[in-house]
């Protein structure tokens, strides 16, 4: 990790997540004036007002907006966007910056000061909800506790975490009843269910002995002998197809017992697709040659509509409903903050 980069932990219930973000951008290159007549605007923010949002104890300037964008922009350069998109981005970003200032004001006014232990526990809990981040830390051989400590050594990161804790306290815990979850399940059963395969969809498993055009005659012969031996095993015990595939196939699908899942016309090489079409569900082919080598193919039956039970999807439904409710509470809380501080925006809110 570069020494000139630090990380900021920011989290919020609902639509805002606790993530690690770079807070010091790389040094921006010196601006090069655009050639006359090129039609390129040297500074795409020139048409924005100097103050984007203002209210009681709140002010968001164009420079604050610029700094926020630059911190997220690769190479420290403002991205090339149409003027309308800059206006839209300016509104939402200035709104976010205004809300952050308002929450900070509330934290100070209410003397909200959780202990370091509580802050650490809160940040760790939020990060643990992000599997991709945990995977990235594992790849870098970093443990979560060290990463949290690294984040919270930065005053700005700690301040942000305290703001998010304050916000979480104000929003409160969301509890979804089983009745509400079941009502959602019943009203959205079609969306939750997995549809049946259409008439063009095919499913198959296969066993592959790799052989390609660059192989020697000896290699081709060895691959053919291998697949012939496997075919004898399959014929002796067709019910063991998946087990034999997992033990012998050269395809990565061996991990799934040779199962290739569903595919449509044109997704497989012609020789393979033609062989699948010639089989009935459950039927196993002889040796099929393709550009990838030698196959033994079993056509699998089409998938019928799958309707999961309530218990199978209950946990996911609760997560969805919790997120929705948290989002509503967050929106109301921030709207109340903006009204209380009489915040006005100098750029129009985009049409919804």
mmCIF file of C-alpha atoms in Angstrom:
data_model
loop_
_atom_site.group_PDB
_atom_site.id
_atom_site.type_symbol
_atom_site.label_atom_id
_atom_site.label_comp_id
_atom_site.label_asym_id
_atom_site.label_seq_id
_atom_site.Cartn_x
_atom_site.Cartn_y
_atom_site.Cartn_z
ATOM 1 C CA UNK A 1 0.000 0.000 0.000
ATOM 2 C CA UNK A 2 1.485 3.339 -1.081
ATOM 3 C CA UNK A 3 2.563 5.667 1.704
ATOM 4 C CA UNK A 4 0.896 8.654 0.048
ATOM 5 C CA UNK A 5 -2.536 7.040 0.289
ATOM 6 C CA UNK A 6 -4.781 6.706 3.287
ATOM 7 C CA UNK A 7 -8.128 5.118 3.753
ATOM 8 C CA UNK A 8 -11.404 6.544 4.990
ATOM 9 C CA UNK A 9 -14.080 4.324 6.473
ATOM 10 C CA UNK A 10 -17.565 5.590 5.834
ATOM 11 C CA UNK A 11 -20.745 3.715 6.512
ATOM 12 C CA UNK A 12 -24.427 4.342 6.491
ATOM 13 C CA UNK A 13 -27.491 2.154 6.850
ATOM 14 C CA UNK A 14 -29.433 1.354 3.738
ATOM 15 C CA UNK A 15 -27.927 2.834 0.586
ATOM 16 C CA UNK A 16 -24.616 3.867 2.172
ATOM 17 C CA UNK A 17 -22.045 1.174 2.977
ATOM 18 C CA UNK A 18 -18.895 1.191 5.039
ATOM 19 C CA UNK A 19 -16.052 1.090 2.533
ATOM 20 C CA UNK A 20 -12.369 1.842 2.429
ATOM 21 C CA UNK A 21 -11.696 4.771 0.135
ATOM 22 C CA UNK A 22 -8.609 6.722 -0.772
ATOM 23 C CA UNK A 23 -8.773 10.186 0.718
ATOM 24 C CA UNK A 24 -5.554 11.651 -0.682
ATOM 25 C CA UNK A 25 -5.505 11.641 -4.489
ATOM 26 C CA UNK A 26 -2.369 11.352 -6.519
ATOM 27 C CA UNK A 27 -0.917 14.709 -7.449
ATOM 28 C CA UNK A 28 -2.820 16.105 -10.400
ATOM 29 C CA UNK A 29 -0.729 16.847 -13.475
ATOM 30 C CA UNK A 30 -0.329 20.442 -14.509
ATOM 31 C CA UNK A 31 -3.202 21.594 -16.665
ATOM 32 C CA UNK A 32 -2.427 21.927 -20.350
ATOM 33 C CA UNK A 33 -4.432 24.643 -22.108
ATOM 34 C CA UNK A 34 -6.741 23.235 -24.759
ATOM 35 C CA UNK A 35 -5.945 24.301 -28.323
ATOM 36 C CA UNK A 36 -8.084 27.118 -29.606
ATOM 37 C CA UNK A 37 -11.042 25.902 -31.598
ATOM 38 C CA UNK A 38 -10.777 22.377 -30.228
ATOM 39 C CA UNK A 39 -14.177 22.606 -28.535
ATOM 40 C CA UNK A 40 -12.664 21.124 -25.348
ATOM 41 C CA UNK A 41 -13.538 22.940 -22.117
ATOM 42 C CA UNK A 42 -10.429 23.284 -19.957
ATOM 43 C CA UNK A 43 -12.469 23.299 -16.747
ATOM 44 C CA UNK A 44 -15.881 21.577 -16.984
ATOM 45 C CA UNK A 45 -16.978 23.153 -13.674
ATOM 46 C CA UNK A 46 -16.682 26.776 -14.802
ATOM 47 C CA UNK A 47 -20.430 27.068 -15.355
ATOM 48 C CA UNK A 48 -21.280 25.901 -11.859
ATOM 49 C CA UNK A 49 -21.952 28.555 -9.181
ATOM 50 C CA UNK A 50 -19.263 29.171 -6.544
ATOM 51 C CA UNK A 51 -21.622 28.046 -3.755
ATOM 52 C CA UNK A 52 -23.632 24.910 -4.510
ATOM 53 C CA UNK A 53 -25.548 24.643 -1.231
ATOM 54 C CA UNK A 54 -26.072 26.964 1.724
ATOM 55 C CA UNK A 55 -28.096 27.097 4.899
ATOM 56 C CA UNK A 56 -27.796 27.618 8.628
ATOM 57 C CA UNK A 57 -24.213 26.584 9.534
ATOM 58 C CA UNK A 58 -23.912 24.810 6.165
ATOM 59 C CA UNK A 59 -21.981 25.758 3.049
ATOM 60 C CA UNK A 60 -20.890 23.604 0.124
ATOM 61 C CA UNK A 61 -18.640 25.340 -2.363
ATOM 62 C CA UNK A 62 -17.686 24.411 -5.894
ATOM 63 C CA UNK A 63 -14.130 23.799 -4.703
ATOM 64 C CA UNK A 64 -15.363 21.295 -2.110
ATOM 65 C CA UNK A 65 -17.258 19.518 -4.886
ATOM 66 C CA UNK A 66 -14.168 19.573 -7.110
ATOM 67 C CA UNK A 67 -11.977 18.119 -4.344
ATOM 68 C CA UNK A 68 -14.473 15.329 -3.691
ATOM 69 C CA UNK A 69 -14.582 14.370 -7.374
ATOM 70 C CA UNK A 70 -10.801 14.501 -7.717
ATOM 71 C CA UNK A 71 -10.341 12.168 -4.754
ATOM 72 C CA UNK A 72 -12.326 9.530 -6.621
ATOM 73 C CA UNK A 73 -11.051 10.254 -10.134
ATOM 74 C CA UNK A 74 -8.251 8.131 -11.622
ATOM 75 C CA UNK A 75 -5.081 10.106 -12.207
ATOM 76 C CA UNK A 76 -6.368 13.107 -10.310
ATOM 77 C CA UNK A 77 -8.188 14.417 -13.396
ATOM 78 C CA UNK A 78 -11.792 15.497 -13.724
ATOM 79 C CA UNK A 79 -13.598 12.988 -15.938
ATOM 80 C CA UNK A 80 -15.001 14.071 -19.285
ATOM 81 C CA UNK A 81 -18.767 14.316 -18.845
ATOM 82 C CA UNK A 82 -21.535 16.231 -20.620
ATOM 83 C CA UNK A 83 -22.588 19.466 -18.921
ATOM 84 C CA UNK A 84 -25.962 17.984 -17.912
ATOM 85 C CA UNK A 85 -24.221 15.130 -16.070
ATOM 86 C CA UNK A 86 -21.946 17.569 -14.245
ATOM 87 C CA UNK A 87 -25.019 19.481 -13.073
ATOM 88 C CA UNK A 88 -26.689 16.277 -11.882
ATOM 89 C CA UNK A 89 -23.517 15.115 -10.129
ATOM 90 C CA UNK A 90 -23.111 18.556 -8.531
ATOM 91 C CA UNK A 91 -26.608 18.364 -7.042
ATOM 92 C CA UNK A 92 -26.268 14.916 -5.501
ATOM 93 C CA UNK A 93 -22.704 15.473 -4.315
ATOM 94 C CA UNK A 94 -23.517 18.855 -2.755
ATOM 95 C CA UNK A 95 -26.531 17.301 -1.059
ATOM 96 C CA UNK A 96 -24.328 14.566 0.402
ATOM 97 C CA UNK A 97 -21.710 17.073 1.581
ATOM 98 C CA UNK A 98 -24.419 19.235 3.161
ATOM 99 C CA UNK A 99 -25.862 16.235 5.004
ATOM 100 C CA UNK A 100 -22.400 15.290 6.292
ATOM 101 C CA UNK A 101 -21.941 18.822 7.655
ATOM 102 C CA UNK A 102 -25.369 18.728 9.295
ATOM 103 C CA UNK A 103 -24.701 15.382 10.948
ATOM 104 C CA UNK A 104 -21.354 16.704 12.186
ATOM 105 C CA UNK A 105 -23.146 19.712 13.655
ATOM 106 C CA UNK A 106 -25.619 17.431 15.435
ATOM 107 C CA UNK A 107 -22.830 15.230 16.798
ATOM 108 C CA UNK A 108 -21.144 18.266 18.335
ATOM 109 C CA UNK A 109 -24.384 19.821 19.618
ATOM 110 C CA UNK A 110 -25.400 16.609 21.392
ATOM 111 C CA UNK A 111 -21.866 15.867 22.682
ATOM 112 C CA UNK A 112 -22.049 12.454 21.081
ATOM 113 C CA UNK A 113 -18.721 10.794 21.951
ATOM 114 C CA UNK A 114 -18.619 6.974 21.879
ATOM 115 C CA UNK A 115 -15.564 5.253 23.295
ATOM 116 C CA UNK A 116 -12.706 4.061 21.095
ATOM 117 C CA UNK A 117 -13.736 0.486 21.837
ATOM 118 C CA UNK A 118 -17.264 1.098 20.562
ATOM 119 C CA UNK A 119 -16.009 2.887 17.462
ATOM 120 C CA UNK A 120 -13.655 0.021 16.655
ATOM 121 C CA UNK A 121 -16.402 -2.565 17.160
ATOM 122 C CA UNK A 122 -18.806 -0.591 14.969
ATOM 123 C CA UNK A 123 -16.359 -0.209 12.077
ATOM 124 C CA UNK A 124 -15.360 -3.862 12.275
ATOM 125 C CA UNK A 125 -18.988 -4.967 12.268
ATOM 126 C CA UNK A 126 -19.721 -2.895 9.149
ATOM 127 C CA UNK A 127 -16.657 -4.157 7.295
ATOM 128 C CA UNK A 128 -17.544 -7.762 8.091
ATOM 129 C CA UNK A 129 -20.690 -7.305 6.004
ATOM 130 C CA UNK A 130 -18.577 -6.798 2.885
ATOM 131 C CA UNK A 131 -17.390 -10.171 1.547
ATOM 132 C CA UNK A 132 -15.482 -8.616 -1.368
ATOM 133 C CA UNK A 133 -13.461 -6.436 0.992
ATOM 134 C CA UNK A 134 -12.716 -9.419 3.222
ATOM 135 C CA UNK A 135 -11.521 -11.360 0.184
ATOM 136 C CA UNK A 136 -9.280 -8.462 -0.844
ATOM 137 C CA UNK A 137 -7.768 -8.294 2.647
ATOM 138 C CA UNK A 138 -7.143 -12.034 2.611
ATOM 139 C CA UNK A 139 -5.420 -11.721 -0.767
ATOM 140 C CA UNK A 140 -3.155 -9.035 0.707
ATOM 141 C CA UNK A 141 -2.578 -11.205 3.803
ATOM 142 C CA UNK A 142 -4.012 -8.488 6.038
ATOM 143 C CA UNK A 143 -6.283 -9.264 8.955
ATOM 144 C CA UNK A 144 -9.418 -7.255 9.641
ATOM 145 C CA UNK A 145 -8.322 -5.982 13.062
ATOM 146 C CA UNK A 146 -5.138 -4.466 11.606
ATOM 147 C CA UNK A 147 -7.088 -2.884 8.771
ATOM 148 C CA UNK A 148 -9.599 -1.309 11.171
ATOM 149 C CA UNK A 149 -6.761 0.017 13.330
ATOM 150 C CA UNK A 150 -5.125 1.478 10.219
ATOM 151 C CA UNK A 151 -8.344 3.254 9.262
ATOM 152 C CA UNK A 152 -9.040 4.665 12.719
ATOM 153 C CA UNK A 153 -5.536 6.101 13.147
ATOM 154 C CA UNK A 154 -6.706 8.861 10.810
ATOM 155 C CA UNK A 155 -8.698 11.616 12.562
ATOM 156 C CA UNK A 156 -10.957 12.140 9.539
ATOM 157 C CA UNK A 157 -11.772 8.433 9.371
ATOM 158 C CA UNK A 158 -12.578 8.312 13.067
ATOM 159 C CA UNK A 159 -14.791 11.391 12.766
ATOM 160 C CA UNK A 160 -16.643 9.786 9.873
ATOM 161 C CA UNK A 161 -17.177 6.586 11.844
ATOM 162 C CA UNK A 162 -18.611 8.571 14.769
ATOM 163 C CA UNK A 163 -20.998 10.334 12.381
ATOM 164 C CA UNK A 164 -22.183 7.002 11.024
ATOM 165 C CA UNK A 165 -22.681 5.618 14.526
ATOM 166 C CA UNK A 166 -24.731 8.709 15.387
ATOM 167 C CA UNK A 167 -26.803 8.240 12.250
ATOM 168 C CA UNK A 168 -27.356 4.547 13.006
ATOM 169 C CA UNK A 169 -28.550 5.450 16.517
ATOM 170 C CA UNK A 170 -30.967 8.033 15.140
ATOM 171 C CA UNK A 171 -32.379 5.666 12.547
ATOM 172 C CA UNK A 172 -32.688 2.870 15.086
ATOM 173 C CA UNK A 173 -32.783 -0.876 14.685
ATOM 174 C CA UNK A 174 -35.135 -2.205 12.043
ATOM 175 C CA UNK A 175 -37.006 -5.376 12.924
ATOM 176 C CA UNK A 176 -38.947 -7.168 10.205
ATOM 177 C CA UNK A 177 -41.733 -9.409 11.456
ATOM 178 C CA UNK A 178 -42.293 -12.874 10.057
ATOM 179 C CA UNK A 179 -45.748 -11.747 8.939
ATOM 180 C CA UNK A 180 -44.237 -8.907 6.861
ATOM 181 C CA UNK A 181 -41.665 -11.237 5.334
ATOM 182 C CA UNK A 182 -44.317 -13.823 4.489
ATOM 183 C CA UNK A 183 -46.555 -11.149 2.934
ATOM 184 C CA UNK A 184 -43.652 -10.059 0.704
ATOM 185 C CA UNK A 185 -43.017 -13.704 -0.215
ATOM 186 C CA UNK A 186 -46.626 -14.297 -1.229
ATOM 187 C CA UNK A 187 -46.928 -11.043 -3.195
ATOM 188 C CA UNK A 188 -43.642 -11.542 -5.063
ATOM 189 C CA UNK A 189 -43.652 -15.285 -5.631
ATOM 190 C CA UNK A 190 -43.284 -14.939 -9.402
ATOM 191 C CA UNK A 191 -40.202 -12.714 -8.997
ATOM 192 C CA UNK A 192 -38.683 -15.052 -6.423
ATOM 193 C CA UNK A 193 -39.302 -18.223 -8.449
ATOM 194 C CA UNK A 194 -36.854 -19.522 -11.055
ATOM 195 C CA UNK A 195 -38.655 -19.822 -14.409
ATOM 196 C CA UNK A 196 -38.771 -23.045 -16.402
ATOM 197 C CA UNK A 197 -36.418 -23.480 -19.350
ATOM 198 C CA UNK A 198 -37.824 -22.370 -22.687
ATOM 199 C CA UNK A 199 -37.952 -24.715 -25.666
ATOM 200 C CA UNK A 200 -34.600 -23.540 -27.054
ATOM 201 C CA UNK A 201 -32.668 -24.003 -23.823
ATOM 202 C CA UNK A 202 -30.508 -27.118 -23.503
ATOM 203 C CA UNK A 203 -28.761 -28.664 -20.514
ATOM 204 C CA UNK A 204 -25.902 -31.142 -20.591
ATOM 205 C CA UNK A 205 -23.005 -32.667 -18.721
ATOM 206 C CA UNK A 206 -19.877 -33.960 -20.402
ATOM 207 C CA UNK A 207 -16.550 -35.671 -19.940
ATOM 208 C CA UNK A 208 -13.663 -34.239 -21.968
ATOM 209 C CA UNK A 209 -10.342 -35.677 -23.083
ATOM 210 C CA UNK A 210 -8.477 -32.634 -24.384
ATOM 211 C CA UNK A 211 -7.018 -32.761 -27.866
ATOM 212 C CA UNK A 212 -6.377 -29.887 -30.286
ATOM 213 C CA UNK A 213 -4.859 -29.216 -33.693
ATOM 214 C CA UNK A 214 -1.397 -28.472 -32.315
ATOM 215 C CA UNK A 215 -1.098 -31.848 -30.577
ATOM 216 C CA UNK A 216 1.130 -34.602 -31.957
ATOM 217 C CA UNK A 217 -0.331 -37.772 -33.408
ATOM 218 C CA UNK A 218 0.736 -39.573 -30.258
ATOM 219 C CA UNK A 219 -1.167 -37.070 -28.101
ATOM 220 C CA UNK A 220 -4.303 -37.439 -30.246
ATOM 221 C CA UNK A 221 -4.047 -41.200 -29.941
ATOM 222 C CA UNK A 222 -3.602 -41.012 -26.161
ATOM 223 C CA UNK A 223 -6.653 -38.728 -25.814
ATOM 224 C CA UNK A 224 -8.764 -41.079 -27.941
ATOM 225 C CA UNK A 225 -7.669 -44.115 -25.937
ATOM 226 C CA UNK A 226 -8.456 -42.239 -22.740
ATOM 227 C CA UNK A 227 -11.991 -41.305 -23.805
ATOM 228 C CA UNK A 228 -12.678 -44.836 -25.106
ATOM 229 C CA UNK A 229 -11.693 -46.244 -21.726
ATOM 230 C CA UNK A 230 -13.925 -43.733 -19.954
ATOM 231 C CA UNK A 231 -16.838 -44.548 -22.255
ATOM 232 C CA UNK A 232 -16.530 -48.203 -21.274
ATOM 233 C CA UNK A 233 -16.823 -47.228 -17.614
ATOM 234 C CA UNK A 234 -19.851 -45.011 -18.316
ATOM 235 C CA UNK A 235 -21.606 -47.768 -20.275
ATOM 236 C CA UNK A 236 -20.977 -50.202 -17.440
ATOM 237 C CA UNK A 237 -22.579 -47.831 -14.941
ATOM 238 C CA UNK A 238 -24.420 -44.843 -16.485
ATOM 239 C CA UNK A 239 -25.641 -43.727 -13.043
ATOM 240 C CA UNK A 240 -22.004 -43.001 -12.124
ATOM 241 C CA UNK A 241 -21.596 -40.418 -14.917
ATOM 242 C CA UNK A 242 -21.058 -37.463 -12.559
ATOM 243 C CA UNK A 243 -18.579 -39.357 -10.408
ATOM 244 C CA UNK A 244 -16.624 -40.573 -13.451
ATOM 245 C CA UNK A 245 -16.616 -37.018 -14.863
ATOM 246 C CA UNK A 246 -15.248 -35.606 -11.610
ATOM 247 C CA UNK A 247 -12.446 -38.197 -11.647
ATOM 248 C CA UNK A 248 -11.465 -38.154 -15.321
ATOM 249 C CA UNK A 249 -12.641 -35.082 -17.261
ATOM 250 C CA UNK A 250 -10.113 -32.472 -18.431
ATOM 251 C CA UNK A 251 -12.783 -29.738 -18.349
ATOM 252 C CA UNK A 252 -13.102 -27.407 -15.314
ATOM 253 C CA UNK A 253 -16.721 -28.569 -15.144
ATOM 254 C CA UNK A 254 -15.341 -31.786 -13.610
ATOM 255 C CA UNK A 255 -15.748 -30.022 -10.249
ATOM 256 C CA UNK A 256 -19.508 -30.045 -10.888
ATOM 257 C CA UNK A 257 -19.576 -33.634 -12.118
ATOM 258 C CA UNK A 258 -19.303 -32.419 -15.706
ATOM 259 C CA UNK A 259 -22.441 -30.279 -15.467
ATOM 260 C CA UNK A 260 -22.372 -27.389 -17.964
ATOM 261 C CA UNK A 261 -25.693 -25.957 -16.840
ATOM 262 C CA UNK A 262 -28.035 -24.323 -19.335
ATOM 263 C CA UNK A 263 -27.099 -22.949 -22.743
ATOM 264 C CA UNK A 264 -28.845 -21.797 -25.886
ATOM 265 C CA UNK A 265 -28.299 -22.193 -29.619
ATOM 266 C CA UNK A 266 -24.886 -21.034 -30.782
ATOM 267 C CA UNK A 267 -23.283 -21.060 -27.339
ATOM 268 C CA UNK A 268 -21.459 -24.345 -27.867
ATOM 269 C CA UNK A 269 -19.321 -25.486 -30.803
ATOM 270 C CA UNK A 270 -21.528 -26.967 -33.575
ATOM 271 C CA UNK A 271 -20.403 -30.576 -33.087
ATOM 272 C CA UNK A 272 -21.259 -30.435 -29.388
ATOM 273 C CA UNK A 273 -24.605 -28.693 -29.902
ATOM 274 C CA UNK A 274 -25.656 -31.092 -32.659
ATOM 275 C CA UNK A 275 -24.831 -34.066 -30.454
ATOM 276 C CA UNK A 276 -26.904 -32.645 -27.579
ATOM 277 C CA UNK A 277 -29.876 -32.031 -29.880
ATOM 278 C CA UNK A 278 -29.725 -35.647 -31.061
ATOM 279 C CA UNK A 279 -30.020 -36.966 -27.497
ATOM 280 C CA UNK A 280 -33.141 -37.414 -25.390
ATOM 281 C CA UNK A 281 -33.058 -36.198 -21.754
ATOM 282 C CA UNK A 282 -31.027 -38.666 -19.706
ATOM 283 C CA UNK A 283 -29.442 -40.261 -22.797
ATOM 284 C CA UNK A 284 -25.634 -40.521 -23.098
ATOM 285 C CA UNK A 285 -23.709 -40.125 -26.366
ATOM 286 C CA UNK A 286 -20.817 -42.054 -27.760
ATOM 287 C CA UNK A 287 -17.524 -40.270 -28.390
ATOM 288 C CA UNK A 288 -18.020 -36.827 -29.986
ATOM 289 C CA UNK A 289 -15.054 -35.002 -31.562
ATOM 290 C CA UNK A 290 -14.793 -31.220 -31.474
ATOM 291 C CA UNK A 291 -12.049 -28.600 -31.640
ATOM 292 C CA UNK A 292 -11.593 -29.069 -27.889
ATOM 293 C CA UNK A 293 -11.056 -32.797 -28.004
ATOM 294 C CA UNK A 294 -13.187 -35.861 -27.349
ATOM 295 C CA UNK A 295 -16.452 -35.673 -25.417
ATOM 296 C CA UNK A 296 -18.924 -38.031 -23.847
ATOM 297 C CA UNK A 297 -22.167 -36.091 -23.435
ATOM 298 C CA UNK A 298 -25.228 -36.649 -21.310
ATOM 299 C CA UNK A 299 -28.248 -34.535 -22.080
ATOM 300 C CA UNK A 300 -29.862 -33.360 -18.857
ATOM 301 C CA UNK A 301 -33.606 -32.806 -18.462
ATOM 302 C CA UNK A 302 -34.968 -29.267 -18.794
ATOM 303 C CA UNK A 303 -35.457 -27.336 -15.599
ATOM 304 C CA UNK A 304 -39.059 -26.845 -14.585
ATOM 305 C CA UNK A 305 -40.229 -23.777 -12.722
ATOM 306 C CA UNK A 306 -38.724 -23.809 -9.258
ATOM 307 C CA UNK A 307 -40.708 -22.223 -6.453
ATOM 308 C CA UNK A 308 -38.576 -21.900 -3.314
ATOM 309 C CA UNK A 309 -40.209 -22.393 0.041
ATOM 310 C CA UNK A 310 -40.611 -19.432 2.380
ATOM 311 C CA UNK A 311 -37.973 -20.855 4.713
ATOM 312 C CA UNK A 312 -35.456 -21.089 1.863
ATOM 313 C CA UNK A 313 -35.703 -17.380 1.044
ATOM 314 C CA UNK A 314 -36.810 -15.925 4.368
ATOM 315 C CA UNK A 315 -33.349 -14.617 5.290
ATOM 316 C CA UNK A 316 -32.893 -12.848 1.943
ATOM 317 C CA UNK A 317 -36.380 -11.331 2.154
ATOM 318 C CA UNK A 318 -35.663 -9.974 5.625
ATOM 319 C CA UNK A 319 -32.435 -8.397 4.309
ATOM 320 C CA UNK A 320 -34.318 -6.744 1.431
ATOM 321 C CA UNK A 321 -37.087 -5.399 3.657
ATOM 322 C CA UNK A 322 -34.577 -4.225 6.271
ATOM 323 C CA UNK A 323 -32.613 -2.341 3.630
ATOM 324 C CA UNK A 324 -35.773 -0.745 2.257
ATOM 325 C CA UNK A 325 -36.931 0.410 5.685
ATOM 326 C CA UNK A 326 -33.492 1.717 6.602
ATOM 327 C CA UNK A 327 -33.426 3.643 3.334
ATOM 328 C CA UNK A 328 -36.794 5.244 4.101
ATOM 329 C CA UNK A 329 -35.706 6.224 7.611
ATOM 330 C CA UNK A 330 -32.413 7.619 6.340
ATOM 331 C CA UNK A 331 -34.208 9.658 3.670
ATOM 332 C CA UNK A 332 -36.658 11.114 6.203
ATOM 333 C CA UNK A 333 -33.901 11.907 8.696
ATOM 334 C CA UNK A 334 -31.791 13.716 6.102
ATOM 335 C CA UNK A 335 -34.820 15.578 4.693
ATOM 336 C CA UNK A 336 -35.628 16.794 8.203
ATOM 337 C CA UNK A 337 -32.025 17.935 8.706
ATOM 338 C CA UNK A 338 -32.043 19.887 5.434
ATOM 339 C CA UNK A 339 -35.373 21.562 6.226
ATOM 340 C CA UNK A 340 -34.356 22.410 9.774
ATOM 341 C CA UNK A 341 -31.183 24.129 8.491
ATOM 342 C CA UNK A 342 -33.105 25.762 5.598
ATOM 343 C CA UNK A 343 -30.612 24.436 3.057
ATOM 344 C CA UNK A 344 -30.986 25.687 -0.508
ATOM 345 C CA UNK A 345 -29.256 24.260 -3.569
ATOM 346 C CA UNK A 346 -27.933 26.444 -6.383
ATOM 347 C CA UNK A 347 -28.264 23.659 -8.963
ATOM 348 C CA UNK A 348 -31.658 22.114 -9.767
ATOM 349 C CA UNK A 349 -32.644 18.680 -8.529
ATOM 350 C CA UNK A 350 -32.642 16.260 -11.496
ATOM 351 C CA UNK A 351 -36.042 15.102 -12.687
ATOM 352 C CA UNK A 352 -36.929 11.663 -11.348
#
